JSON list of C-alpha atoms in Angstrom, two decimals:
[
{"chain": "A", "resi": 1, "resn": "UNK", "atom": "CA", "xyz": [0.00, 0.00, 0.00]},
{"chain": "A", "resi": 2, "resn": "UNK", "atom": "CA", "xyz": [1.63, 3.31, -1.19]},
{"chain": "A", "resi": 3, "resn": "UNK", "atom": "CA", "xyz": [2.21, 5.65, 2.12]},
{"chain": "A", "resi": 4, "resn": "UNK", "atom": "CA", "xyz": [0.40, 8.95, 3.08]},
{"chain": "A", "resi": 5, "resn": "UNK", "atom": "CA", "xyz": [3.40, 10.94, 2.09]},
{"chain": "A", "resi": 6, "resn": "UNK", "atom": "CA", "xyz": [3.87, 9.47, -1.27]},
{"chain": "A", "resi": 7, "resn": "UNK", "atom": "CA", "xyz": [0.23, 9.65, -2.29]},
{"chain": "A", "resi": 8, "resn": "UNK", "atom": "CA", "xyz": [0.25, 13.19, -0.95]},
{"chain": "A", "resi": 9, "resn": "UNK", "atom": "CA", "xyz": [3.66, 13.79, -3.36]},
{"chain": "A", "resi": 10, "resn": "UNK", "atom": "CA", "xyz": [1.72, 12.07, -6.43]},
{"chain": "A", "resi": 11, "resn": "UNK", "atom": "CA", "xyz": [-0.60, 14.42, -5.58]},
{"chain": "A", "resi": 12, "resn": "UNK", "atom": "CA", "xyz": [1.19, 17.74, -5.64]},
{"chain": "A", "resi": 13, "resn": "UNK", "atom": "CA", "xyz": [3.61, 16.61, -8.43]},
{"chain": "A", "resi": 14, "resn": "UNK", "atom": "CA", "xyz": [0.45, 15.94, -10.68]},
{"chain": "A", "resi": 15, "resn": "UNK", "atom": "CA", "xyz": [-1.13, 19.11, -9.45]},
{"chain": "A", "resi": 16, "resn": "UNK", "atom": "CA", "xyz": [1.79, 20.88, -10.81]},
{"chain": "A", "resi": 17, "resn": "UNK", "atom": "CA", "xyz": [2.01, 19.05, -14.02]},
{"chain": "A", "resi": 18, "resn": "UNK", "atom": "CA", "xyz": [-1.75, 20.51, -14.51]},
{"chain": "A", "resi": 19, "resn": "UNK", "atom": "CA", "xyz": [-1.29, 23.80, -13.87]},
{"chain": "A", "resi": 20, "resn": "UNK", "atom": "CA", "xyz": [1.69, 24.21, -16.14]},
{"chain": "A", "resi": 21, "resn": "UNK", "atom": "CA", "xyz": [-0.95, 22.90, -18.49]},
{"chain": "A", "resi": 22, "resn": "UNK", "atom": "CA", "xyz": [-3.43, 25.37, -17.59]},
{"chain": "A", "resi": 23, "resn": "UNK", "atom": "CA", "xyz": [-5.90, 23.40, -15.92]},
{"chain": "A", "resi": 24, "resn": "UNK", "atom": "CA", "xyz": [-6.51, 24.59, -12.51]},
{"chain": "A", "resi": 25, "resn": "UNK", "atom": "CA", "xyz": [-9.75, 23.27, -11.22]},
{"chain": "A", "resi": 26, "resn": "UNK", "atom": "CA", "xyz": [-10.17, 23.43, -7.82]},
{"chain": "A", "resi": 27, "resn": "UNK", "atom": "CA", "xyz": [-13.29, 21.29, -7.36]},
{"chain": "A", "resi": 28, "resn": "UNK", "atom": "CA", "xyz": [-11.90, 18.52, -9.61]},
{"chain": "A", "resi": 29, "resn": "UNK", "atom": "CA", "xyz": [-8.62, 18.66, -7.77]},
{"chain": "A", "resi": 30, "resn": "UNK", "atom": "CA", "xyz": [-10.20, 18.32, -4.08]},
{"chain": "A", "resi": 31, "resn": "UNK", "atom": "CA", "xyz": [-12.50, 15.31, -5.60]},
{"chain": "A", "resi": 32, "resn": "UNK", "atom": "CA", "xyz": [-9.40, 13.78, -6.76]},
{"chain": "A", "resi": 33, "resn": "UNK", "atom": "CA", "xyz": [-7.26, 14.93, -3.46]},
{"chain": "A", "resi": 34, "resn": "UNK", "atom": "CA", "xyz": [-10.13, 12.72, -1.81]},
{"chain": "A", "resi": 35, "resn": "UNK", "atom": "CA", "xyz": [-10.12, 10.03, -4.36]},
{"chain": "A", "resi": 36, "resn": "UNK", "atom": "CA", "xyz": [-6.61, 8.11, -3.65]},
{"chain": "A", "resi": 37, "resn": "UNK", "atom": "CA", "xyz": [-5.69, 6.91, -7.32]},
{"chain": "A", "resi": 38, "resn": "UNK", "atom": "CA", "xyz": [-3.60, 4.41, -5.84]},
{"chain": "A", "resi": 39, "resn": "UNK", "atom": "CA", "xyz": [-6.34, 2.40, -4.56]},
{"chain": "A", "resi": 40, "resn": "UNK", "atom": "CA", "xyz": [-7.36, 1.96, -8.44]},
{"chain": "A", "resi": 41, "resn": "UNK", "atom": "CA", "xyz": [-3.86, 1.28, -9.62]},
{"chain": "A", "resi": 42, "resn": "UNK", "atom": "CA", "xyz": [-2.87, -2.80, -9.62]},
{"chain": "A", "resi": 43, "resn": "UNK", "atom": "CA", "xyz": [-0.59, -3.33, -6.65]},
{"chain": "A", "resi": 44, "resn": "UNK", "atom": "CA", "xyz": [2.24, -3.86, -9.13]},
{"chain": "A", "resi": 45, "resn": "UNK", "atom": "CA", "xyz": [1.84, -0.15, -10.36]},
{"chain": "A", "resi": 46, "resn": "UNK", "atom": "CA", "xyz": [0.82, 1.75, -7.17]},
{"chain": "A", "resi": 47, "resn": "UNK", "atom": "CA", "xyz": [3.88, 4.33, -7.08]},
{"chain": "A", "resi": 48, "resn": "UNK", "atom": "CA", "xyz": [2.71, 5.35, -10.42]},
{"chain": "A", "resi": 49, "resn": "UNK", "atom": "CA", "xyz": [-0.29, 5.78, -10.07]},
{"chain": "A", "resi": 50, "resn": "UNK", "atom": "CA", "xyz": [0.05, 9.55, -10.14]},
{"chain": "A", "resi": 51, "resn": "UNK", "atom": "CA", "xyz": [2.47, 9.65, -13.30]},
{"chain": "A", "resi": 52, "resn": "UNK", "atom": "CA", "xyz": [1.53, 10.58, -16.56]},
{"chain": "A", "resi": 53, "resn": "UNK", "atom": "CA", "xyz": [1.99, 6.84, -18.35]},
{"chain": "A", "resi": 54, "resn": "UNK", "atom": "CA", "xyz": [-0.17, 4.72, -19.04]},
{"chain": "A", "resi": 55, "resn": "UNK", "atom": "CA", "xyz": [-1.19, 1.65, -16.49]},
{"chain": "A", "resi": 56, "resn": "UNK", "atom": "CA", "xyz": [-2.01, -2.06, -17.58]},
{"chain": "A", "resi": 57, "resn": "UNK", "atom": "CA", "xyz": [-5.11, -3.21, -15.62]},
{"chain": "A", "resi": 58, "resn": "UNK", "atom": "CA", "xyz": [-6.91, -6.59, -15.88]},
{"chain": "A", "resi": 59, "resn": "UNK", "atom": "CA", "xyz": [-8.41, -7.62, -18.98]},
{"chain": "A", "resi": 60, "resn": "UNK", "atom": "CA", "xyz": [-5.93, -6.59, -21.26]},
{"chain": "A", "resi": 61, "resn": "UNK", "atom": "CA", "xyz": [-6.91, -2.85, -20.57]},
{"chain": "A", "resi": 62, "resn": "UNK", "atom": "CA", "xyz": [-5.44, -0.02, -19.29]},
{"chain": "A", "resi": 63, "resn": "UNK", "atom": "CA", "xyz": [-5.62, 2.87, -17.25]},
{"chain": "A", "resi": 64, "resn": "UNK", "atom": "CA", "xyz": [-5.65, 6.44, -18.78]},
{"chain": "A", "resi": 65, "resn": "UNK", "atom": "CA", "xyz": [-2.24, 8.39, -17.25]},
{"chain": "A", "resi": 66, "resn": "UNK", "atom": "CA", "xyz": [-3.44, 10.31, -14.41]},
{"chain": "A", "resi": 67, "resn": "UNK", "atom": "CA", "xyz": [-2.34, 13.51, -16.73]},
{"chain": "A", "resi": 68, "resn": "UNK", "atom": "CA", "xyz": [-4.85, 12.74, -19.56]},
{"chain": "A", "resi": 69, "resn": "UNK", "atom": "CA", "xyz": [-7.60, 11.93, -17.28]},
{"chain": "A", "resi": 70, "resn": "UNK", "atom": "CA", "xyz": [-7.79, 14.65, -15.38]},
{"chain": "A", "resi": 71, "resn": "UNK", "atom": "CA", "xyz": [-7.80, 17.24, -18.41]},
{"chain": "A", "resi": 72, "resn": "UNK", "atom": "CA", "xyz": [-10.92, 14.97, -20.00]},
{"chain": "A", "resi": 73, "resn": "UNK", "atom": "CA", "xyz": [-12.76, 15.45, -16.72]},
{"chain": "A", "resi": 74, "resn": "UNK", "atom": "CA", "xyz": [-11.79, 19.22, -16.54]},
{"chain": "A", "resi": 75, "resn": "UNK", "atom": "CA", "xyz": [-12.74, 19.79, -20.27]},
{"chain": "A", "resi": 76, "resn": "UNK", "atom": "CA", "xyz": [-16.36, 17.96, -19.02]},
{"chain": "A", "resi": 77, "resn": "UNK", "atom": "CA", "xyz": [-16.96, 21.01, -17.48]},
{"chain": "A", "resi": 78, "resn": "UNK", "atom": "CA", "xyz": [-18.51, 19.27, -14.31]},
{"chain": "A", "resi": 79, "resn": "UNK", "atom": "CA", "xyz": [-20.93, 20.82, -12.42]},
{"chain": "A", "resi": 80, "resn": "UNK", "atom": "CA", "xyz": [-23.15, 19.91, -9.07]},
{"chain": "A", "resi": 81, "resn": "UNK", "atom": "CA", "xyz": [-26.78, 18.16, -10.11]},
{"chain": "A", "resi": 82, "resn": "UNK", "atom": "CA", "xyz": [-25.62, 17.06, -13.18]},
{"chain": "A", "resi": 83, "resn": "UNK", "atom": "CA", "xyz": [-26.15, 13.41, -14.70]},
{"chain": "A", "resi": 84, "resn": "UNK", "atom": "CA", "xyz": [-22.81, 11.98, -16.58]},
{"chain": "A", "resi": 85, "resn": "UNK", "atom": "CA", "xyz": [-22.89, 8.58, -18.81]},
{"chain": "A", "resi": 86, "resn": "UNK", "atom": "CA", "xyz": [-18.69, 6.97, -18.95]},
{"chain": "A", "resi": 87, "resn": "UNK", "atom": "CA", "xyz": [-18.45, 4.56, -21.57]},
{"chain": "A", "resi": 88, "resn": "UNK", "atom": "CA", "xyz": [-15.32, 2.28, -20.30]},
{"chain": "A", "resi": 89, "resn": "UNK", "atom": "CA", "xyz": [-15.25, 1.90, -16.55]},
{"chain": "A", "resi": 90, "resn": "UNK", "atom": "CA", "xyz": [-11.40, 0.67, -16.72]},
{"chain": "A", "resi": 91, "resn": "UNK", "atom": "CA", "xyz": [-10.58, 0.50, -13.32]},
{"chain": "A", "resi": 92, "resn": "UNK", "atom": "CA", "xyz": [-13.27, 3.70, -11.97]},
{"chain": "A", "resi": 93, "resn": "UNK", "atom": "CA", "xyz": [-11.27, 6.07, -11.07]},
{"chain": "A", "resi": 94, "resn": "UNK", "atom": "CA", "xyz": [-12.46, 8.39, -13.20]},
{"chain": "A", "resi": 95, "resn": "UNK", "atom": "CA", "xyz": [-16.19, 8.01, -12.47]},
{"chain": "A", "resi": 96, "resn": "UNK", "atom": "CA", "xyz": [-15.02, 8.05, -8.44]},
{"chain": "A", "resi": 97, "resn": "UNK", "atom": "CA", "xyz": [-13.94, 11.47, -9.10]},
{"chain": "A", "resi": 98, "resn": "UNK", "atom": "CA", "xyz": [-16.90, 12.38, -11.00]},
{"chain": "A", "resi": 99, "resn": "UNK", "atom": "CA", "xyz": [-19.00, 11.19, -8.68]},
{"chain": "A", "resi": 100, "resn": "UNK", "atom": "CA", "xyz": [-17.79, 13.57, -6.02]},
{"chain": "A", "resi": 101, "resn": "UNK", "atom": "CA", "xyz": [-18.88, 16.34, -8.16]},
{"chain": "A", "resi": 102, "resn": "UNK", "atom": "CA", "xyz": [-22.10, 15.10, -9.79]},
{"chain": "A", "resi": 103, "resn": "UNK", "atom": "CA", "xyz": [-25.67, 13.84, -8.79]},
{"chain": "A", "resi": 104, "resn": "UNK", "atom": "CA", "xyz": [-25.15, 10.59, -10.65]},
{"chain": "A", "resi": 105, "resn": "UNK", "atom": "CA", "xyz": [-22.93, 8.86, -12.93]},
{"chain": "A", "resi": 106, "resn": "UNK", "atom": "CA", "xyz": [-23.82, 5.53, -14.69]},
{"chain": "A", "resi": 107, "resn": "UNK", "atom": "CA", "xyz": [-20.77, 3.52, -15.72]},
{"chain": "A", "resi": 108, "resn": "UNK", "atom": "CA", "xyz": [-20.27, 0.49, -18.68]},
{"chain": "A", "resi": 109, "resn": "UNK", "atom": "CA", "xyz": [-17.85, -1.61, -19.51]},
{"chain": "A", "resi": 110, "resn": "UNK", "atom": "CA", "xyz": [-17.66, -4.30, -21.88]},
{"chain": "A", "resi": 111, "resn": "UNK", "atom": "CA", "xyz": [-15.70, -6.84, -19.26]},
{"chain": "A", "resi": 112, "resn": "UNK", "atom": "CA", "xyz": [-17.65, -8.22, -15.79]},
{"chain": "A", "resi": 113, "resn": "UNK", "atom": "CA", "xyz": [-13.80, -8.29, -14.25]},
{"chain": "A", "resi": 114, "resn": "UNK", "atom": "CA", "xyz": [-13.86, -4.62, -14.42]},
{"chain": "A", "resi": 115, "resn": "UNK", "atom": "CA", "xyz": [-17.36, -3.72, -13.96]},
{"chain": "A", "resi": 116, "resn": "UNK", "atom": "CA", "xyz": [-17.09, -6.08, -10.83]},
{"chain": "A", "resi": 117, "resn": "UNK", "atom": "CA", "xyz": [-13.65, -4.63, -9.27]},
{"chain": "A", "resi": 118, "resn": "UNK", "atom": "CA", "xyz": [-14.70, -1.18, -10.28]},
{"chain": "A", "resi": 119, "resn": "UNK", "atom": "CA", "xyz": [-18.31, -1.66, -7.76]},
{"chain": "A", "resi": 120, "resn": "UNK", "atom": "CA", "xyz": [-15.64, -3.26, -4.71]},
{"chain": "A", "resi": 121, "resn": "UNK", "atom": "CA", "xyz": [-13.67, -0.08, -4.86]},
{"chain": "A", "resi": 122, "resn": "UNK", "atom": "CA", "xyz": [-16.85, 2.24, -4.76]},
{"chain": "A", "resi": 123, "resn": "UNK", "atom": "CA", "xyz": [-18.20, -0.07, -2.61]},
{"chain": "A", "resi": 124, "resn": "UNK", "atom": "CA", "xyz": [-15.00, 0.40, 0.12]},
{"chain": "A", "resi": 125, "resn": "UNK", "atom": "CA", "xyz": [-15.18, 4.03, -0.20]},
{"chain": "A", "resi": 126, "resn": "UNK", "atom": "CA", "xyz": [-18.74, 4.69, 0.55]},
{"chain": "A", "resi": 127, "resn": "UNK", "atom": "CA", "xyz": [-19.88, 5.79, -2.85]},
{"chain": "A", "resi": 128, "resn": "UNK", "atom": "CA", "xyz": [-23.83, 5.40, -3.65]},
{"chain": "A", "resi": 129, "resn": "UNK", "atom": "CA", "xyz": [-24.38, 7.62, -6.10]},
{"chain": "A", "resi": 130, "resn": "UNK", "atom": "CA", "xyz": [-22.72, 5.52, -9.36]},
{"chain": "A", "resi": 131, "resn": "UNK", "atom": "CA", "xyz": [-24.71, 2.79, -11.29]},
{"chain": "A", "resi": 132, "resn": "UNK", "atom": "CA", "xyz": [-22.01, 0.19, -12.56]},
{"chain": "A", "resi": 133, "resn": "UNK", "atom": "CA", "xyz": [-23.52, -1.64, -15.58]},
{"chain": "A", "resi": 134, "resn": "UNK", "atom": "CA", "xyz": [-21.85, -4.79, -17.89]},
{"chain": "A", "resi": 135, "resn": "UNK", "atom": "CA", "xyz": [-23.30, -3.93, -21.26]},
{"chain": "A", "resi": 136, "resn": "UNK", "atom": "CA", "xyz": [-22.49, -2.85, -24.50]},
{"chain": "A", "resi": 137, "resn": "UNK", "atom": "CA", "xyz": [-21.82, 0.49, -24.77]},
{"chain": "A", "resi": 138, "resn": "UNK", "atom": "CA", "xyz": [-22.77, 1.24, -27.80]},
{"chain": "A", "resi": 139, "resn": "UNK", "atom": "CA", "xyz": [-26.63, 0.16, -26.74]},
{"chain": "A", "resi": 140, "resn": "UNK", "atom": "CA", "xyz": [-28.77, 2.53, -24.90]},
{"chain": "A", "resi": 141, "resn": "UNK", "atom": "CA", "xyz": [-30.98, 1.33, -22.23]},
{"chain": "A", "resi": 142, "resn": "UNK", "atom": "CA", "xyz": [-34.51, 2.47, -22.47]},
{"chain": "A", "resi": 143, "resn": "UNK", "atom": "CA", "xyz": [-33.61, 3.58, -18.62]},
{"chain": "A", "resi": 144, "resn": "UNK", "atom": "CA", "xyz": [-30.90, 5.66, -18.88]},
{"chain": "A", "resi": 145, "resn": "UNK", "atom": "CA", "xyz": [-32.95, 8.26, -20.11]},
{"chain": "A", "resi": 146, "resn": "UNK", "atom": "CA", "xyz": [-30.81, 11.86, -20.92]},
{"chain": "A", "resi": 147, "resn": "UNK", "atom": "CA", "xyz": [-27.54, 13.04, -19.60]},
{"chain": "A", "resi": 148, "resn": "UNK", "atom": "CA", "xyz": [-25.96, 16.17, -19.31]},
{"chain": "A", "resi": 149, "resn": "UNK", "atom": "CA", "xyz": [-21.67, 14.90, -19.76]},
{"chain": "A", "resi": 150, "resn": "UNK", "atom": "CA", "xyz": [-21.01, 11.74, -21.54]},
{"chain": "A", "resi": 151, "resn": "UNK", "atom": "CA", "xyz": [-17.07, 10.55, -21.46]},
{"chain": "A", "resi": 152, "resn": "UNK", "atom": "CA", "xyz": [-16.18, 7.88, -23.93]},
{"chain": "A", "resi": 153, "resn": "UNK", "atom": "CA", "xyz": [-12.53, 6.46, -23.49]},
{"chain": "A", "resi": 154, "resn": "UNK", "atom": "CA", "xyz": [-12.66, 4.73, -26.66]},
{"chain": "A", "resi": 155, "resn": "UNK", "atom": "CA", "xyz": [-12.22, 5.83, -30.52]},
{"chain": "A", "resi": 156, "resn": "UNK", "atom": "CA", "xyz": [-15.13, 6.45, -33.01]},
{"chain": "A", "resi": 157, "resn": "UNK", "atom": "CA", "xyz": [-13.80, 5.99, -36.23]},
{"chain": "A", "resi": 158, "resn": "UNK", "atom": "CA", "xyz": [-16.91, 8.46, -37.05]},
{"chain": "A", "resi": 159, "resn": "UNK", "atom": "CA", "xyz": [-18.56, 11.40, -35.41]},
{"chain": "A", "resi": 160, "resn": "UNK", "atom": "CA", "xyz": [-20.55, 9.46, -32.57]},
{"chain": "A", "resi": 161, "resn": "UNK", "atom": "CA", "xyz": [-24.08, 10.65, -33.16]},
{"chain": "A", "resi": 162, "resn": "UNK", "atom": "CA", "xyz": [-26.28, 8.09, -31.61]},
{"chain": "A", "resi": 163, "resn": "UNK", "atom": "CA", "xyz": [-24.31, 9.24, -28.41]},
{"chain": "A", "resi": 164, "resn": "UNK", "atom": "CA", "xyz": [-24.46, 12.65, -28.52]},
{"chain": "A", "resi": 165, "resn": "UNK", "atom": "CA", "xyz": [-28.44, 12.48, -29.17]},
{"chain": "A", "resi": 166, "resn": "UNK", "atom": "CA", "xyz": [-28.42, 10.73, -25.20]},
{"chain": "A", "resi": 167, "resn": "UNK", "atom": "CA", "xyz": [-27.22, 14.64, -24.61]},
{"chain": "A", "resi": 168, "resn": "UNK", "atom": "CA", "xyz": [-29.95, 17.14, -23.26]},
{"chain": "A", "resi": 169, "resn": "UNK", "atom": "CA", "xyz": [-29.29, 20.63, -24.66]},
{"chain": "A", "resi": 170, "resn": "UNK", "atom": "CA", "xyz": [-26.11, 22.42, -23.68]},
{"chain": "A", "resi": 171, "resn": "UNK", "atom": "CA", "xyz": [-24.77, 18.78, -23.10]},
{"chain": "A", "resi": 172, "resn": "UNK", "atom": "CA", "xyz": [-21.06, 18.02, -23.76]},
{"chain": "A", "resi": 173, "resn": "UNK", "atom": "CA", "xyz": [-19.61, 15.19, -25.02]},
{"chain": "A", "resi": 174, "resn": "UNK", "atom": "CA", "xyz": [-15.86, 14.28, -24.90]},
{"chain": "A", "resi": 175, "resn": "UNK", "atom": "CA", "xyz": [-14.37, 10.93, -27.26]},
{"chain": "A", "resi": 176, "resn": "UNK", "atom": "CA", "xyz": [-12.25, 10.39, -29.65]},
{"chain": "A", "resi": 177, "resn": "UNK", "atom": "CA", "xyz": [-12.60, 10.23, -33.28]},
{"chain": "A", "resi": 178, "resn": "UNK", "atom": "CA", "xyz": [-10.51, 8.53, -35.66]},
{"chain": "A", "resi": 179, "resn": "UNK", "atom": "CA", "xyz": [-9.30, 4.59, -36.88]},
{"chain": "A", "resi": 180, "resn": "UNK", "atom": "CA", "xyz": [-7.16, 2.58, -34.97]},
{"chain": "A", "resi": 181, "resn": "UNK", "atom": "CA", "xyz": [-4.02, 2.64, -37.34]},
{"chain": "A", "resi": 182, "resn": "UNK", "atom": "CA", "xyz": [-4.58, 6.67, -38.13]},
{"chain": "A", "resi": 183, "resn": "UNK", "atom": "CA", "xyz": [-4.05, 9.76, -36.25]},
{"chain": "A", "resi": 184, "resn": "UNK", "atom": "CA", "xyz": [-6.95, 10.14, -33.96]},
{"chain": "A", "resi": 185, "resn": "UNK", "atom": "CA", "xyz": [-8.25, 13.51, -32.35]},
{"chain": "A", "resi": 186, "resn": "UNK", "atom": "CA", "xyz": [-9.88, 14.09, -28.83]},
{"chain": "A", "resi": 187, "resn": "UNK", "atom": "CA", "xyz": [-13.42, 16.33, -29.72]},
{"chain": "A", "resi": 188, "resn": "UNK", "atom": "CA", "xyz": [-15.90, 17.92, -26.95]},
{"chain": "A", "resi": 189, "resn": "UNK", "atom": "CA", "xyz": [-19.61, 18.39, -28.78]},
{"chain": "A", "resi": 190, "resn": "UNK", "atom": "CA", "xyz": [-21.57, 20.46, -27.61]},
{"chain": "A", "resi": 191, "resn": "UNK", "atom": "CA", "xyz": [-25.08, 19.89, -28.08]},
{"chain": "A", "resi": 192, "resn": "UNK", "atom": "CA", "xyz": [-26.73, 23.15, -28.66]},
{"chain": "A", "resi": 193, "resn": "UNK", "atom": "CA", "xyz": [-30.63, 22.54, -29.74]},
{"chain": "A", "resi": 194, "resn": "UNK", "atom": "CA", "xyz": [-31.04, 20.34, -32.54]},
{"chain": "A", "resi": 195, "resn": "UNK", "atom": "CA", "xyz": [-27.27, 20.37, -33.62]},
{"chain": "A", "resi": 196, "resn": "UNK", "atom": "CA", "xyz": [-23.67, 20.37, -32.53]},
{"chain": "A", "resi": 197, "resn": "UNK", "atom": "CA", "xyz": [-20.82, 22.26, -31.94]},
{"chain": "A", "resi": 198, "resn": "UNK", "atom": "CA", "xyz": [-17.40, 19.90, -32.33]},
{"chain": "A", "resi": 199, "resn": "UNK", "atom": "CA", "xyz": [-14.13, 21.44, -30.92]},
{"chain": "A", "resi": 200, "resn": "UNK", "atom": "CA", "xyz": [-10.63, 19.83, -31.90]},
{"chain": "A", "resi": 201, "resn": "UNK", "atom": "CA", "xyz": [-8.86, 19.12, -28.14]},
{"chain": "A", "resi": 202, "resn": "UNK", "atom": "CA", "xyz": [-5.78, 17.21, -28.82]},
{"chain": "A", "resi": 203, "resn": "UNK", "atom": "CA", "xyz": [-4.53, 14.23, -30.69]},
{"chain": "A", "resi": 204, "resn": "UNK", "atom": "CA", "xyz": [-4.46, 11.00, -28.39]},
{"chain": "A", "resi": 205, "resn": "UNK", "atom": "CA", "xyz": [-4.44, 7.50, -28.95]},
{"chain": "A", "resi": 206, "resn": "UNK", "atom": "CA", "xyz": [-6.99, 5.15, -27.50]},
{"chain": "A", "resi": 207, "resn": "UNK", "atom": "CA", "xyz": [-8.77, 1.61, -28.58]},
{"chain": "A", "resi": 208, "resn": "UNK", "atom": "CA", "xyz": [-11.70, 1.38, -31.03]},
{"chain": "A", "resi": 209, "resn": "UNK", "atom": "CA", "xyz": [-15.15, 1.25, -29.42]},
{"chain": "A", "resi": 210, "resn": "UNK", "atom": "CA", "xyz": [-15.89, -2.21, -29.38]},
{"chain": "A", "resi": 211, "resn": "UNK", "atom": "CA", "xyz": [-19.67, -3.44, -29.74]},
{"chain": "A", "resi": 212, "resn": "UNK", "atom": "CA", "xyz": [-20.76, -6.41, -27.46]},
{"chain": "A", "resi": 213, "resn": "UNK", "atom": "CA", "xyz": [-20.01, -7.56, -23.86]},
{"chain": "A", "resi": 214, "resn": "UNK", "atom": "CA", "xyz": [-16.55, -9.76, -23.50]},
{"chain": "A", "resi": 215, "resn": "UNK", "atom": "CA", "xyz": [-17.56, -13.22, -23.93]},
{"chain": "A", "resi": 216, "resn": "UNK", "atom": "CA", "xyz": [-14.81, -14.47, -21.34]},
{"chain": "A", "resi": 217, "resn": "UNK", "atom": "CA", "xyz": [-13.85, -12.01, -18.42]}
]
């Protein structure tokens, strides 16, 4: 288990890292202050787990550095009372954070391992207010209803349309767009009535969206 004082030195080293990026977020950064990222991290990566690499988690996946997924959630533009839809649970760190912030977050991922490890960790730390769901994510549930932030840490190879209509107006969307052997580009829509606005972010590199559940895992 990493000590106090070297979570608390994860901590201020990434806070510094942000800042010289311009993101300075005080109400993400205390819901991640009280979110230790190390408790996400496999035991194998825990001093880490503040760095700006990439982690391997189970299932072949990985973990977004904490550097990348902190700038997604400040470009989300969270805000109290809101509803927010992630699309790739991972290891749920980033919906913990959210959480903190947000009336409710509903979570999917593809593999049960994940969707099951990611519920034990919110589980430990109190959380109630996150729905953890094994499912396809590019189906929508005819619960879900509307949400106000929708994350996607997966590639479109296409503008993602059937997710940004889950959006209510003034809803953002963050995901990226682009094939898996090609340049790809992080985008925030914006849904603004009946159509969007897309802003260009920053190039990145994740996995394609992948339709299903995992049949093993």
């Amino acid at each position: 288990m990493r000590s106090n004082l070297s979570e608390k030195e994860g901590f201020a080293a990434l806070v510094l890292r942000l800042r010289a990026d311009g993101v300075s977020d005080k109400q993400m950064l205390l819901a991640v202050e009280q979110t230790p990222r190390s408790l996400f991290a496999p035991p194998a990566f825990v001093d880490q787990a503040y760095a700006p690499r990439t982690i391997p988690i189970e299932c072949g996946e990985s973990m977004e550095g904490a550097d990348l997924a902190l700038k997604m959630l400040h470009l989300l533009e969270l805000e109290p009372g809101q509803r927010v839809l992630e699309v790739g649970t991972g290891s749920g760190f980033t919906a913990a954070v959210i959480s903190r912030i947000v009336e409710r977050v509903v979570t999917i991922d593809r593999y049960r391992t994940l969707s099951k490890l990611a519920a034990q960790r919110f589980s430990h730390l109190g959380f109630s207010n996150i729905v953890v769901e094994t499912r396809d994510g590019q189906e929508r549930s005819a619960q879900e209803g509307t949400f106000d932030r929708i994350l996607v840490t997966a590639a479109f190879e296409e503008m993602p349309r059937t997710f940004a209509e889950r959006l209510v107006s003034g809803g953002k969307l963050i995901a990226a767009i682009g094939s898996p052997d090609q340049p790809q580009m992080l985008v925030k829509l914006t849904k603004i009535g009946s159509r969007f606005e897309r802003e260009d972010l920053f190039p990145v590199r994740f996995q394609p969206l992948l339709p299903g559940c995992a049949a093993v895992l």
